[in-house]
CSV table of C-alpha atoms in Angstrom, one decimal:
chain,number,residue,atom,x,y,z
A,1,MET,CA,47.2,0.4,-8.8
A,2,VAL,CA,45.3,1.3,-5.6
A,3,THR,CA,43.7,4.3,-7.3
A,4,ALA,CA,42.1,2.2,-10.0
A,5,GLU,CA,40.7,-0.2,-7.4
A,6,LEU,CA,39.4,2.6,-5.3
A,7,ALA,CA,37.8,4.2,-8.3
A,8,VAL,CA,35.8,1.0,-8.9
A,9,ALA,CA,35.0,0.3,-5.2
A,10,ILE,CA,33.7,3.7,-4.1
A,11,PRO,CA,30.7,3.8,-6.6
A,12,SER,CA,29.8,0.3,-5.5
A,13,VAL,CA,29.9,1.3,-1.9
A,14,VAL,CA,27.8,4.4,-2.6
A,15,LEU,CA,25.2,2.3,-4.5
A,16,VAL,CA,24.9,-0.3,-1.7
A,17,LEU,CA,24.6,2.5,0.8
A,18,ALA,CA,21.8,4.1,-1.3
A,19,LEU,CA,19.9,0.8,-1.5
A,20,CYS,CA,20.2,0.3,2.3
A,21,LEU,CA,19.0,3.8,3.0
A,22,GLY,CA,16.1,3.3,0.6
A,23,ALA,CA,15.1,0.0,2.3
A,24,ALA,CA,15.3,1.7,5.7
A,25,ARG,CA,13.0,4.5,4.5
A,26,ALA,CA,10.6,2.0,3.1
A,27,ALA,CA,10.5,0.2,6.4
A,28,VAL,CA,9.8,3.4,8.3
A,29,ASP,CA,7.0,4.3,5.8
A,30,GLN,CA,5.5,0.8,6.2
A,31,ILE,CA,5.4,1.2,10.0
A,32,ARG,CA,3.8,4.6,9.6
A,33,CYS,CA,1.1,3.1,7.2
A,34,ILE,CA,0.4,0.4,9.8
A,35,ASP,CA,0.0,2.9,12.6
A,36,ALA,CA,-2.2,5.2,10.5
A,37,ALA,CA,-4.5,2.4,9.5
A,38,ARG,CA,-4.8,1.2,13.1
A,39,VAL,CA,-5.5,4.7,14.5
A,40,ALA,CA,-8.1,5.5,11.9
A,41,SER,CA,-9.8,2.1,12.1
A,42,ARG,CA,-10.3,2.5,15.9
A,43,ALA,CA,-11.6,6.0,15.4
A,44,ALA,CA,-14.1,4.8,12.7
A,45,ALA,CA,-15.2,1.9,14.9
A,46,ARG,CA,-16.0,4.4,17.7
A,47,GLY,CA,-18.2,6.3,15.3
A,48,ASP,CA,-16.1,9.3,14.7
A,49,ASP,CA,-16.9,11.6,11.8
A,50,PRO,CA,-15.4,10.4,8.5
A,51,ALA,CA,-13.5,13.6,8.0
A,52,ARG,CA,-11.9,13.2,11.4
A,53,VAL,CA,-11.0,9.6,10.6
A,54,ARG,CA,-9.2,10.7,7.4
A,55,ALA,CA,-7.5,13.5,9.3
A,56,LEU,CA,-6.2,11.1,11.9
A,57,ALA,CA,-4.9,8.7,9.2
A,58,ALA,CA,-3.3,11.6,7.3
A,59,ALA,CA,-1.5,12.8,10.4
A,60,SER,CA,0.1,9.5,11.1
A,61,ALA,CA,0.7,8.4,7.5
A,62,PRO,CA,3.7,9.2,5.3
A,63,ALA,CA,3.4,12.2,2.9
A,64,GLY,CA,1.4,11.4,-0.2
A,65,ALA,CA,-0.5,8.5,1.3
A,66,THR,CA,-4.1,7.6,0.3
A,67,VAL,CA,-6.7,6.5,2.8
A,68,GLN,CA,-9.7,4.3,2.1
A,69,VAL,CA,-12.4,3.6,4.6
A,70,SER,CA,-14.9,0.8,4.1
A,71,GLY,CA,-17.3,-1.4,6.0
A,72,VAL,CA,-16.8,-5.2,6.2
A,73,ALA,CA,-19.3,-8.0,6.7
A,74,GLY,CA,-20.2,-8.6,10.3
A,75,GLY,CA,-20.2,-4.9,11.4
A,76,GLY,CA,-16.5,-3.9,11.1
A,77,VAL,CA,-14.6,-1.1,9.6
A,78,ARG,CA,-11.6,-1.5,7.3
A,79,VAL,CA,-9.1,1.3,6.8
A,80,THR,CA,-6.4,0.9,4.1
A,81,VAL,CA,-3.4,3.3,3.9
A,82,SER,CA,-1.3,3.2,0.7
A,83,VAL,CA,1.8,5.1,-0.4
A,84,ARG,CA,4.5,4.9,-3.0
A,85,THR,CA,7.9,5.3,-1.5
A,86,GLY,CA,11.5,5.4,-2.7
A,87,GLY,CA,12.2,5.8,-6.4
A,88,SER,CA,14.9,8.4,-6.3
A,89,GLY,CA,17.0,8.6,-9.5
A,90,ALA,CA,17.5,5.2,-11.1
A,91,LEU,CA,16.4,3.3,-8.0
A,92,PRO,CA,12.9,1.7,-8.2
A,93,GLY,CA,10.1,2.7,-5.8
A,94,TRP,CA,7.8,0.4,-3.8
A,95,ASP,CA,4.1,0.4,-3.3
A,96,LEU,CA,3.3,0.0,0.4
A,97,SER,CA,0.0,-0.5,2.0
A,98,ALA,CA,-1.4,-1.5,5.4
A,99,SER,CA,-5.0,-2.4,6.4
A,100,ALA,CA,-6.6,-2.6,9.8
A,101,VAL,CA,-10.1,-4.0,10.6
A,102,THR,CA,-11.9,-3.2,13.8
A,103,PRO,CA,-15.3,-4.3,14.9
A,104,VAL,CA,-17.8,-1.4,15.3
A,105,GLU,CA,-18.3,-0.5,19.0
A,106,THR,CA,-21.8,-0.6,20.3
A,107,THR,CA,-23.0,1.8,23.0
A,108,SER,CA,-25.2,0.4,25.8
């Protein structure tokens, strides 16, 4: 009797554990996207070379992330970092993104 109950319970526990680990990985990737956008936005606002801005973002972002740099009205710089995470096996993936806007620094 216990064997049949255990045979049903173990796959359920494994599934819940896989979902929890996937959610934790997504949370870490989201934090990395936020950090990458922030670092790259500050570098762009300082006037760093666009290649350096993208390199800084790529160094902080999760693997496979895309980086978009654009200007905003009022003299600011917006950096958006996006990545698709999760999606192993039958589990769905998530599209994550983070943006940071920083005003352009002026030199006196």
